[in-house]
Coordinates of N, CA and C and ligand atoms in Angstrom, one line a residue:
X341 N 0.9 -1.2 0.0 CA 0.0 0.0 0.0 C 0.9 1.3 0.0
X342 N 0.6 2.1 -0.9 CA 1.3 3.4 -1.0 C 0.6 4.5 -0.2
X343 N 1.1 5.0 0.9 CA 0.4 5.9 1.7 C 0.7 7.3 1.4
X344 N 1.6 7.5 0.4 CA 1.9 8.9 0.1 C 1.7 9.2 -1.4
X345 N 1.5 10.4 -1.8 CA 1.4 10.7 -3.2 C 2.3 11.8 -3.5
X346 N 3.0 11.8 -4.7 CA 4.0 12.7 -5.0 C 3.5 13.8 -5.8
X347 N 2.4 13.6 -6.6 CA 1.9 14.6 -7.4 C 0.7 15.4 -6.8
X348 N 0.4 16.5 -7.3 CA -0.7 17.3 -6.8 C -2.0 16.7 -7.2
X349 N -2.8 16.4 -6.2 CA -4.1 15.9 -6.5 C -5.1 17.1 -6.4
X350 N -5.9 17.3 -7.4 CA -6.8 18.5 -7.5 C -8.1 18.2 -8.0
X351 N -8.5 16.9 -8.0 CA -9.9 16.5 -8.4 C -10.2 15.2 -7.8
X352 N -11.5 14.9 -7.7 CA -11.9 13.6 -7.1 C -12.9 12.9 -8.0
X353 N -12.7 11.6 -8.0 CA -13.7 10.7 -8.7 C -14.2 9.6 -7.7
X354 N -15.5 9.5 -7.5 CA -15.9 8.6 -6.5 C -17.0 7.6 -6.8
X355 N -17.0 6.4 -6.4 CA -18.1 5.5 -6.5 C -19.3 6.0 -5.6
X356 N -20.4 5.4 -5.9 CA -21.6 5.8 -5.1 C -21.9 4.7 -4.1
X357 N -22.5 3.5 -4.5 CA -23.0 2.6 -3.6 C -21.9 1.9 -2.8
X358 N -22.0 1.9 -1.5 CA -20.9 1.3 -0.6 C -19.8 2.2 -0.3
X359 N -19.8 3.4 -1.0 CA -18.7 4.4 -0.7 C -19.4 5.6 -0.2
X360 N -20.4 6.2 -0.9 CA -21.1 7.3 -0.4 C -22.4 6.9 0.3
X361 N -22.7 5.6 0.2 CA -23.9 5.1 0.8 C -23.5 3.9 1.7
X362 N -24.5 3.5 2.7 CA -24.2 2.3 3.5 C -24.8 1.1 2.6
X363 N -24.8 -0.1 3.3 CA -25.2 -1.2 2.6 C -26.7 -1.2 2.2
X364 N -27.5 -0.4 2.9 CA -28.9 -0.3 2.5 C -29.1 0.8 1.5
X365 N -28.0 1.4 1.1 CA -28.1 2.4 0.0 C -28.6 3.8 0.5
X366 N -28.5 4.0 1.9 CA -28.8 5.3 2.4 C -27.6 6.2 2.3
X367 N -27.8 7.3 1.7 CA -26.6 8.2 1.4 C -26.1 8.8 2.7
X368 N -24.8 8.9 2.8 CA -24.2 9.5 4.0 C -24.1 11.0 3.9
X369 N -24.7 11.6 5.0 CA -24.9 13.1 5.0 C -23.5 13.7 5.2
X370 N -22.6 13.0 5.8 CA -21.2 13.6 6.0 C -20.5 13.5 4.7
X371 N -20.7 12.5 3.9 CA -20.1 12.5 2.6 C -20.6 13.6 1.7
X372 N -21.9 13.8 1.7 CA -22.5 14.9 0.9 C -21.8 16.3 1.3
X373 N -21.8 16.4 2.7 CA -21.2 17.7 3.1 C -19.8 17.9 2.6
X374 N -19.0 16.7 2.6 CA -17.7 16.7 2.2 C -17.5 17.0 0.7
X375 N -18.5 16.4 -0.1 CA -18.5 16.8 -1.6 C -18.8 18.3 -1.8
X376 N -19.6 18.8 -1.0 CA -20.0 20.2 -1.2 C -18.8 21.1 -0.8
X377 N -18.0 20.7 0.2 CA -16.8 21.4 0.6 C -15.8 21.4 -0.5
X378 N -15.7 20.2 -1.2 CA -14.7 20.1 -2.3 C -15.2 21.0 -3.5
X379 N -16.4 20.9 -3.9 CA -16.9 21.6 -5.0 C -16.8 23.1 -4.8
X380 N -17.2 23.5 -3.6 CA -17.1 25.0 -3.2 C -15.7 25.4 -3.2
X381 N -14.7 24.6 -3.0 CA -13.4 24.9 -3.0 C -12.7 24.8 -4.4
X382 N -13.6 24.5 -5.4 CA -13.0 24.5 -6.8 C -12.5 23.2 -7.2
X383 N -12.7 22.1 -6.3 CA -12.2 20.8 -6.6 C -13.4 20.0 -7.2
X384 N -13.2 19.7 -8.6 CA -14.4 18.9 -9.2 C -14.5 17.5 -8.6
X385 N -15.7 17.1 -8.5 CA -16.0 15.7 -8.1 C -16.9 15.0 -9.1
X386 N -16.3 13.9 -9.7 CA -17.0 13.1 -10.6 C -17.7 11.9 -9.9
X387 N -18.9 11.7 -10.1 CA -19.6 10.5 -9.5 C -19.6 9.4 -10.5
X388 N -19.1 8.2 -10.1 CA -18.9 7.1 -11.0 C -19.6 5.8 -10.5
X389 N -20.6 5.3 -11.1 CA -21.5 4.2 -10.6 C -21.9 3.3 -11.6
X390 N -22.5 2.2 -11.0 CA -23.2 1.2 -11.9 C -24.6 1.6 -12.1
X391 N -25.0 2.7 -11.4 CA -26.4 3.1 -11.6 C -26.6 3.8 -12.9
X392 N -27.9 4.1 -13.2 CA -28.3 4.6 -14.5 C -28.0 6.1 -14.5
X393 N -28.0 6.6 -15.8 CA -27.6 8.1 -16.0 C -28.7 9.0 -15.4
X394 N -30.0 8.6 -15.5 CA -31.0 9.4 -14.9 C -30.9 9.5 -13.5
X395 N -30.6 8.4 -12.8 CA -30.6 8.5 -11.3 C -29.3 9.3 -10.9
X396 N -28.2 9.1 -11.6 CA -27.0 9.9 -11.3 C -27.1 11.3 -11.5
X397 N -27.9 11.7 -12.5 CA -28.1 13.1 -12.8 C -28.8 13.8 -11.7
X398 N -29.9 13.1 -11.1 CA -30.6 13.7 -10.0 C -29.7 13.8 -8.8
X399 N -28.9 12.8 -8.6 CA -28.1 12.7 -7.4 C -27.0 13.9 -7.5
X400 N -26.4 14.0 -8.7 CA -25.4 15.1 -8.9 C -26.0 16.4 -8.7
X401 N -27.2 16.6 -9.2 CA -27.9 17.9 -8.9 C -28.2 18.2 -7.4
X402 N -28.7 17.1 -6.7 CA -29.0 17.4 -5.4 C -27.8 17.4 -4.4
X403 N -26.8 16.7 -4.8 CA -25.5 16.8 -4.0 C -24.9 18.2 -4.3
X404 N -24.9 18.6 -5.6 CA -24.3 19.9 -6.0 C -23.0 19.8 -6.7
X405 N -22.8 18.7 -7.4 CA -21.5 18.7 -8.3 C -21.8 19.4 -9.6
X406 N -20.8 19.3 -10.5 CA -21.0 20.1 -11.8 C -21.7 19.1 -12.8
X407 N -22.1 17.9 -12.4 CA -22.9 17.1 -13.3 C -22.1 16.1 -14.1
X408 N -20.9 16.0 -13.9 CA -20.1 15.0 -14.7 C -20.3 13.6 -14.0
X409 N -20.8 12.7 -14.8 CA -21.1 11.4 -14.2 C -20.7 10.3 -15.1
X410 N -20.3 9.1 -14.4 CA -20.1 7.9 -15.1 C -21.1 7.0 -14.6
X411 N -21.8 6.2 -15.6 CA -22.9 5.4 -15.1 C -22.7 4.0 -15.8
X412 N -23.5 3.1 -15.4 CA -23.6 1.7 -15.9 C -22.1 1.1 -16.0
X413 N -21.3 1.4 -15.0 CA -20.0 0.9 -14.8 C -19.1 1.3 -16.1
X414 N -19.3 2.5 -16.5 CA -18.5 3.0 -17.7 C -19.2 2.9 -19.0
X415 N -20.4 2.3 -19.0 CA -21.1 2.1 -20.3 C -21.6 3.4 -20.8
X416 N -22.0 4.3 -19.9 CA -22.4 5.6 -20.2 C -21.7 6.7 -19.4
X417 N -21.5 7.8 -20.0 CA -21.0 9.0 -19.2 C -21.4 10.2 -19.8
X418 N -21.3 11.3 -19.0 CA -21.6 12.6 -19.5 C -20.8 13.7 -18.8
X419 N -20.4 14.7 -19.6 CA -19.5 15.8 -18.9 C -20.4 17.0 -18.7
X420 N -20.6 17.4 -17.4 CA -21.5 18.4 -17.0 C -22.9 18.0 -17.2
X421 N -23.8 18.9 -16.8 CA -25.3 18.6 -16.9 C -25.7 18.7 -18.4
X422 N -25.0 19.5 -19.1 CA -25.5 19.8 -20.5 C -24.6 19.1 -21.5
X423 N -23.7 18.2 -21.2 CA -22.9 17.5 -22.1 C -23.7 16.4 -22.9
X424 N -23.2 15.9 -23.9 CA -23.8 14.9 -24.6 C -23.7 13.6 -23.7
X425 N -24.7 12.7 -23.9 CA -24.7 11.4 -23.3 C -23.9 10.5 -24.2
X426 N -22.8 10.0 -23.7 CA -21.9 9.2 -24.4 C -22.2 7.7 -24.1
X427 N -22.6 6.9 -25.0 CA -22.9 5.4 -24.7 C -21.9 4.6 -25.4
X428 N -21.1 3.9 -24.6 CA -20.1 3.2 -25.2 C -20.1 1.6 -25.0
X429 N -21.2 1.2 -24.3 CA -21.4 -0.3 -24.1 C -22.3 -0.8 -25.2
X430 N -22.2 -2.1 -25.4 CA -23.0 -2.8 -26.4 C -24.2 -3.5 -25.7
X431 N -25.3 -2.8 -25.5 CA -26.5 -3.3 -24.8 C -27.0 -4.6 -25.4
X432 N -26.9 -4.7 -26.8 CA -27.5 -5.9 -27.4 C -26.6 -7.2 -26.9
X433 N -25.3 -7.1 -26.9 CA -24.5 -8.2 -26.5 C -24.9 -8.5 -25.0
X434 N -25.1 -7.5 -24.2 CA -25.5 -7.8 -22.7 C -26.9 -8.4 -22.6
X435 N -27.8 -7.9 -23.5 CA -29.1 -8.5 -23.3 C -29.1 -10.0 -23.9
X436 N -28.3 -10.2 -24.9 CA -28.3 -11.6 -25.4 C -27.7 -12.5 -24.3
X437 N -26.7 -12.0 -23.6 CA -26.1 -12.8 -22.6 C -27.2 -13.0 -21.5
X438 N -27.9 -12.0 -21.2 CA -28.9 -12.1 -20.1 C -29.9 -13.2 -20.5
X439 N -30.3 -13.3 -21.8 CA -31.3 -14.2 -22.2 C -30.8 -15.7 -22.0
X440 N -29.5 -15.8 -22.3 CA -28.9 -17.2 -22.1 C -29.0 -17.5 -20.5
X441 N -28.7 -16.5 -19.7 CA -28.8 -16.7 -18.3 C -30.2 -17.0 -17.8
X442 N -31.1 -16.3 -18.3 CA -32.6 -16.6 -18.0 C -32.9 -17.9 -18.3
X443 N -32.5 -18.4 -19.4 CA -32.9 -19.8 -19.8 C -32.3 -20.8 -18.8
X444 N -31.0 -20.5 -18.5 CA -30.3 -21.5 -17.6 C -31.0 -21.5 -16.3
X445 N -31.2 -20.4 -15.7 CA -31.8 -20.4 -14.3 C -33.3 -20.8 -14.3
X446 N -34.0 -20.5 -15.5 CA -35.5 -21.0 -15.5 C -35.5 -22.4 -15.4
X447 N -34.7 -23.1 -16.1 CA -34.6 -24.6 -16.0 C -34.4 -25.1 -14.6
X448 N -33.8 -24.2 -13.7 CA -33.6 -24.6 -12.4 C -34.6 -24.0 -11.4
X449 N -35.6 -23.4 -11.9 CA -36.7 -22.8 -11.1 C -36.5 -21.5 -10.6
X450 N -35.4 -20.8 -11.1 CA -35.1 -19.5 -10.6 C -35.5 -18.4 -11.6
X451 N -36.1 -17.3 -11.1 CA -36.5 -16.2 -12.0 C -35.6 -15.0 -11.7
X452 N -34.9 -14.4 -12.7 CA -33.9 -13.3 -12.4 C -34.7 -12.0 -12.5
X453 N -34.3 -11.1 -11.5 CA -35.1 -9.8 -11.4 C -34.2 -8.7 -11.9
X454 N -34.6 -8.2 -13.1 CA -33.9 -7.1 -13.7 C -34.0 -5.8 -12.9
X455 N -32.9 -5.0 -13.0 CA -33.0 -3.6 -12.3 C -33.0 -2.5 -13.4
X456 N -34.1 -1.8 -13.4 CA -34.3 -0.6 -14.3 C -33.9 -0.8 -15.7
X457 N -34.4 -1.9 -16.4 CA -33.9 -2.2 -17.8 C -34.4 -1.0 -18.7
X458 N -35.5 -0.3 -18.4 CA -35.9 0.7 -19.4 C -35.0 2.0 -19.4
X459 N -34.2 2.1 -18.3 CA -33.3 3.2 -18.2 C -31.8 2.9 -18.5
X460 N -31.6 1.7 -18.9 CA -30.2 1.3 -19.1 C -29.9 1.3 -20.6
X461 N -28.8 1.9 -21.0 CA -28.4 2.1 -22.4 C -27.2 1.1 -22.7
X462 N -26.5 0.7 -21.8 CA -25.2 0.0 -22.0 C -25.0 -1.3 -21.3
X463 N -25.6 -1.5 -20.2 CA -25.4 -2.8 -19.5 C -26.7 -3.3 -19.0
X464 N -26.6 -4.5 -18.4 CA -27.8 -5.2 -17.8 C -27.5 -5.4 -16.3
X465 N -28.4 -5.0 -15.5 CA -28.2 -5.3 -14.0 C -29.4 -6.0 -13.5
X466 N -29.0 -7.0 -12.6 CA -30.1 -7.8 -12.0 C -29.7 -8.1 -10.5
X467 N -30.8 -8.6 -9.8 CA -30.6 -8.8 -8.4 C -29.6 -10.0 -8.1
X468 N -29.0 -9.9 -6.9 CA -27.9 -10.9 -6.5 C -28.7 -12.1 -5.9
X469 N -29.7 -12.7 -6.6 CA -30.3 -13.8 -6.1 C -29.6 -15.1 -6.5
X470 N -28.6 -15.0 -7.4 CA -27.9 -16.2 -7.8 C -26.4 -16.0 -7.6
X471 N -25.7 -17.1 -7.7 CA -24.3 -17.0 -7.4 C -23.5 -16.4 -8.6
X472 N -22.8 -15.3 -8.3 CA -22.1 -14.7 -9.5 C -21.1 -15.6 -10.2
X473 N -20.5 -16.5 -9.4 CA -19.6 -17.4 -10.0 C -20.3 -18.4 -11.0
X474 N -21.4 -18.8 -10.8 CA -22.2 -19.6 -11.7 C -22.6 -18.7 -13.0
X475 N -22.9 -17.5 -12.7 CA -23.2 -16.6 -13.8 C -22.0 -16.5 -14.8
X476 N -20.8 -16.3 -14.1 CA -19.6 -16.3 -14.9 C -19.4 -17.5 -15.7
X477 N -19.6 -18.7 -15.1 CA -19.3 -19.9 -15.7 C -20.3 -20.1 -16.9
X478 N -21.6 -19.7 -16.7 CA -22.6 -19.9 -17.8 C -22.2 -19.0 -19.0
X479 N -21.7 -17.8 -18.7 CA -21.4 -16.8 -19.7 C -20.0 -16.8 -20.2
X480 N -19.2 -17.8 -19.8 CA -17.7 -17.8 -20.2 C -17.8 -18.1 -21.8
X481 N -16.9 -17.4 -22.4 CA -16.9 -17.5 -23.9 C -17.7 -16.5 -24.6
X482 N -18.5 -15.7 -23.8 CA -19.3 -14.6 -24.5 C -18.6 -13.3 -24.4
X483 N -18.9 -12.3 -25.2 CA -18.1 -11.0 -25.1 C -18.5 -10.2 -24.0
X484 N -19.0 -10.8 -22.9 CA -19.6 -10.0 -21.8 C -18.9 -10.3 -20.5
X485 N -18.6 -9.3 -19.7 CA -18.0 -9.4 -18.5 C -19.1 -9.4 -17.3
X486 N -18.8 -10.2 -16.3 CA -19.8 -10.2 -15.2 C -19.2 -9.5 -14.0
X487 N -20.0 -8.5 -13.5 CA -19.5 -7.7 -12.4 C -20.4 -7.9 -11.2
X488 N -19.8 -8.2 -10.1 CA -20.6 -8.3 -8.8 C -20.2 -7.1 -7.9
X489 N -21.1 -6.1 -7.8 CA -20.8 -4.9 -7.1 C -21.1 -5.0 -5.6
X490 N -21.8 -6.1 -5.2 CA -22.2 -6.2 -3.9 C -23.6 -5.7 -3.7
X491 N -24.1 -5.0 -4.8 CA -25.5 -4.5 -4.7 C -26.3 -5.1 -5.9
X492 N -25.6 -5.4 -7.0 CA -26.3 -6.0 -8.1 C -25.2 -6.8 -8.9
X493 N -25.7 -7.7 -9.7 CA -24.8 -8.3 -10.7 C -25.0 -7.6 -12.1
X494 N -24.0 -7.2 -12.7 CA -24.0 -6.5 -14.0 C -23.4 -7.3 -15.1
X495 N -24.0 -7.2 -16.3 CA -23.3 -7.7 -17.5 C -22.8 -6.5 -18.4
X496 N -21.5 -6.5 -18.6 CA -21.0 -5.4 -19.2 C -20.1 -5.8 -20.5
X497 N -20.1 -5.0 -21.5 CA -19.3 -5.3 -22.6 C -17.8 -5.4 -22.2
X498 N -17.1 -6.5 -22.6 CA -15.7 -6.7 -22.2 C -14.9 -5.4 -22.6
X499 N -14.0 -5.0 -21.7 CA -13.1 -3.9 -22.0 C -13.7 -2.5 -21.6
X500 N -14.9 -2.5 -21.2 CA -15.5 -1.2 -20.7 C -15.6 -1.2 -19.2
X501 N -15.0 -0.2 -18.6 CA -15.0 -0.1 -17.1 C -15.2 1.4 -16.7
X502 N -15.4 1.5 -15.4 CA -15.4 3.0 -14.9 C -14.0 3.6 -15.3
X503 N -12.9 2.8 -15.3 CA -11.6 3.3 -15.6 C -11.5 3.8 -17.0
X504 N -12.1 3.1 -18.0 CA -12.0 3.5 -19.4 C -12.7 4.8 -19.6
X505 N -13.9 4.9 -19.0 CA -14.7 6.2 -19.1 C -14.0 7.2 -18.4
X506 N -13.4 7.0 -17.3 CA -12.6 8.0 -16.6 C -11.5 8.6 -17.5
X507 N -10.8 7.7 -18.2 CA -9.7 8.2 -19.1 C -10.3 9.0 -20.2
X508 N -11.4 8.6 -20.8 CA -12.0 9.4 -21.8 C -12.4 10.7 -21.3
X509 N -13.0 10.8 -20.1 CA -13.4 12.1 -19.6 C -12.1 13.0 -19.4
X510 N -11.1 12.4 -18.9 CA -9.9 13.2 -18.6 C -9.4 13.8 -20.0
X511 N -9.3 13.0 -21.0 CA -9.0 13.5 -22.3 C -9.8 14.6 -22.7
X512 N -11.1 14.5 -22.5 CA -12.1 15.5 -23.0 C -12.0 16.9 -22.2
X513 N -11.6 16.7 -20.9 CA -11.6 18.0 -20.1 C -10.2 18.5 -19.9
X514 N -9.2 17.8 -20.5 CA -7.8 18.3 -20.4 C -7.2 18.1 -19.1
X515 N -7.5 17.1 -18.4 CA -6.9 16.8 -17.1 C -6.2 15.5 -17.1
X516 N -5.2 15.3 -16.3 CA -4.5 14.0 -16.2 C -5.1 13.1 -15.1
X517 N -5.3 11.9 -15.4 CA -5.8 11.0 -14.3 C -5.0 11.1 -13.0
X518 N -3.7 11.4 -13.2 CA -2.8 11.6 -12.0 C -3.3 12.7 -11.0
X519 N -4.1 13.6 -11.6 CA -4.6 14.7 -10.7 C -5.7 14.3 -9.8
X520 N -6.2 13.0 -10.0 CA -7.5 12.6 -9.3 C -7.1 11.7 -8.0
X521 N -7.8 12.0 -7.0 CA -8.1 10.9 -6.0 C -9.3 10.2 -6.4
X522 N -9.2 8.8 -6.4 CA -10.4 8.0 -6.7 C -10.7 7.1 -5.5
X523 N -12.0 7.1 -5.2 CA -12.4 6.4 -4.0 C -13.5 5.3 -4.4
X524 N -13.4 4.1 -3.9 CA -14.4 3.1 -4.2 C -14.5 2.0 -3.2
X525 N -15.3 1.0 -3.4 CA -15.5 0.0 -2.5 C -15.4 -1.5 -3.1
X526 N -15.5 -1.6 -4.4 CA -15.8 -2.9 -5.0 C -15.1 -3.1 -6.2
X527 N -15.2 -4.5 -6.6 CA -14.7 -5.0 -7.9 C -14.8 -4.1 -9.1
X528 N -16.0 -3.4 -9.2 CA -16.2 -2.5 -10.4 C -15.5 -1.2 -10.3
X529 N -14.8 -1.0 -9.2 CA -14.0 0.3 -9.1 C -12.5 0.0 -9.3
X530 N -12.0 -1.2 -9.5 CA -10.6 -1.4 -9.6 C -9.8 -0.6 -10.7
X531 N -10.4 -0.7 -11.9 CA -9.6 0.0 -13.0 C -9.6 1.5 -12.7
X532 N -10.6 2.1 -12.1 CA -10.7 3.5 -11.8 C -9.6 3.9 -10.8
X533 N -9.6 3.0 -9.7 CA -8.6 3.2 -8.6 C -7.2 3.2 -9.2
X534 N -7.0 2.2 -10.1 CA -5.6 2.0 -10.6 C -5.3 3.2 -11.6
X535 N -6.2 3.8 -12.3 CA -5.9 4.8 -13.2 C -5.7 6.1 -12.6
X536 N -6.2 6.3 -11.4 CA -6.1 7.6 -10.8 C -4.7 7.8 -10.1
X537 N -4.4 9.1 -9.8 CA -3.1 9.4 -9.1 C -3.0 8.7 -7.8
X538 N -4.1 8.7 -7.1 CA -4.2 8.1 -5.8 C -5.5 7.4 -5.6
X539 N -5.4 6.1 -5.3 CA -6.6 5.2 -5.2 C -6.8 4.9 -3.8
X540 N -8.0 5.2 -3.3 CA -8.4 4.9 -1.9 C -9.6 4.0 -1.8
X541 N -9.7 3.2 -0.8 CA -10.9 2.4 -0.6 C -11.5 2.5 0.8
X542 N -12.7 2.4 1.0 CA -13.3 2.5 2.3 C -13.1 1.0 2.9
X543 N -13.2 1.0 4.3 CA -12.9 -0.2 5.0 C -13.8 -1.4 4.6
X544 N -15.0 -1.2 4.2 CA -15.9 -2.2 3.8 C -15.7 -2.7 2.4
X545 N -14.5 -2.5 1.9 CA -14.3 -2.8 0.4 C -14.1 -4.4 0.2
X546 N -14.2 -4.8 -1.0 CA -13.9 -6.2 -1.3 C -12.4 -6.4 -1.3
X547 N -12.0 -7.7 -1.1 CA -10.6 -8.1 -1.0 C -9.8 -7.7 -2.2
X548 N -10.4 -7.9 -3.4 CA -9.6 -7.6 -4.7 C -9.3 -6.2 -4.8
X549 N -10.2 -5.3 -4.5 CA -9.8 -3.9 -4.7 C -8.9 -3.3 -3.5
X550 N -9.0 -4.0 -2.4 CA -8.1 -3.7 -1.3 C -6.7 -3.7 -1.7
X551 N -6.4 -4.8 -2.5 CA -5.0 -5.0 -2.9 C -4.6 -4.0 -3.8
X552 N -5.5 -3.4 -4.6 CA -5.1 -2.4 -5.7 C -5.0 -1.0 -5.2
X553 N -5.4 -0.8 -3.9 CA -5.5 0.6 -3.4 C -4.2 1.1 -2.9
X554 N -4.0 2.5 -2.9 CA -2.9 3.1 -2.3 C -3.2 3.4 -0.8
X555 N -4.5 3.5 -0.5 CA -4.9 3.9 0.9 C -6.1 3.1 1.2
X556 N -6.2 2.4 2.4 CA -7.3 1.8 2.8 C -7.8 2.5 4.1
X557 N -9.0 3.1 4.0 CA -9.5 3.8 5.2 C -9.8 2.8 6.3
X558 N -9.7 3.3 7.6 CA -10.0 2.5 8.7 C -11.5 2.7 9.0
X559 N -12.2 3.5 8.2 CA -13.6 3.8 8.4 C -14.5 3.2 7.2
X560 N -15.7 3.0 7.6 CA -16.6 2.4 6.5 C -17.5 3.5 5.8
X561 N -17.9 3.0 4.7 CA -18.9 3.8 3.8 C -18.6 5.3 3.8
X562 N -19.6 6.1 4.0 CA -19.4 7.6 3.9 C -18.3 8.1 4.8
X563 N -18.2 7.6 6.0 CA -17.1 8.1 6.8 C -15.8 7.7 6.3
X564 N -15.6 6.6 5.6 CA -14.4 6.2 4.9 C -14.1 7.1 3.8
X565 N -15.1 7.5 3.1 CA -14.9 8.5 1.9 C -14.3 9.8 2.5
X566 N -15.0 10.3 3.5 CA -14.6 11.5 4.1 C -13.1 11.4 4.6
X567 N -12.8 10.3 5.3 CA -11.5 10.1 5.8 C -10.4 10.1 4.6
X568 N -10.8 9.5 3.5 CA -9.9 9.4 2.4 C -9.6 10.8 1.8
X569 N -10.7 11.6 1.7 CA -10.6 12.9 1.2 C -9.8 13.8 2.1
X570 N -10.1 13.7 3.4 CA -9.3 14.5 4.4 C -7.8 14.2 4.4
X571 N -7.5 13.0 4.1 CA -6.1 12.5 4.1 C -5.4 13.2 2.9
X572 N -6.0 13.5 1.8 CA -5.5 14.1 0.7 C -5.6 15.6 0.7
X573 N -6.7 16.1 1.2 CA -6.9 17.6 1.3 C -7.0 18.1 2.7
X574 N -6.0 17.9 3.5 CA -6.2 18.3 4.9 C -6.4 19.7 5.2
X575 N -5.9 20.6 4.3 CA -6.2 22.0 4.6 C -7.6 22.5 4.4
X576 N -8.4 21.7 3.7 CA -9.8 22.0 3.5 C -10.7 21.8 4.7
X577 N -10.2 21.1 5.7 CA -11.1 20.6 6.7 C -10.6 21.1 8.1
Ligands
PGA1303 O1 -25.0 -0.3 -9.5 C1 -24.4 -1.1 -8.6 O2 -24.6 -2.3 -8.6 C2 -23.4 -0.5 -7.6 O3 -23.2 0.8 -7.9 P1 -21.9 1.6 -7.5 O4 -21.0 1.4 -8.7 O5 -22.2 3.0 -7.3 O6 -21.3 0.9 -6.3
MG1304 MG1 -19.7 0.6 -5.0

């Protein structure tokens, strides 16, 4: 674990569920206050989630960021509230893979529950009522990656991650990934954490991302996020 950072960090990118929220998805009010302190100090905060573009837009508005969001695990993103919606995932491949899964589990008497399919443009998300490892096994050989976020199972086009969307946003806004503190909690945050100048995780993180982080907070959920931010921007607090 690298507990120091040599370059100047001047921006933040953060996961939502499990990082700004608790396991019941209740948003942390201290994390919201912290993001407002950052944005009011001129430090942009990008919200990066597996959630849909419409839900992330409302969240960004209500928290008070500039509206730059990564959604559907990198399958969609938008710069600012008025930017174009960029869709970079192949929803057809994900839906086809989901049909294969539905068939497999139906034969075993299990019905998969989709999450907000009408608002998804790039990935497919469904309830964690089945074993993600079995899902991976059934879909091996397809062009689709299986992500278990701890909140849902997602099917995503191979090669698309929060990290790839993050790099595209950096290119578009003229910032280097090195300038960012990235904070996350789960498997779907690994590439983003690795691409950023300094990658931090909250204490409730999954084992795989813990290994990839520069900093592991001793605090959970929103308090862990605040701790990671205070570690990098001590003069703001
Ligand atoms: O959509 C999910 O499954 C989890 O969302 P997250 O990326 O904000 O943790
Ligand atoms: Mg998360």
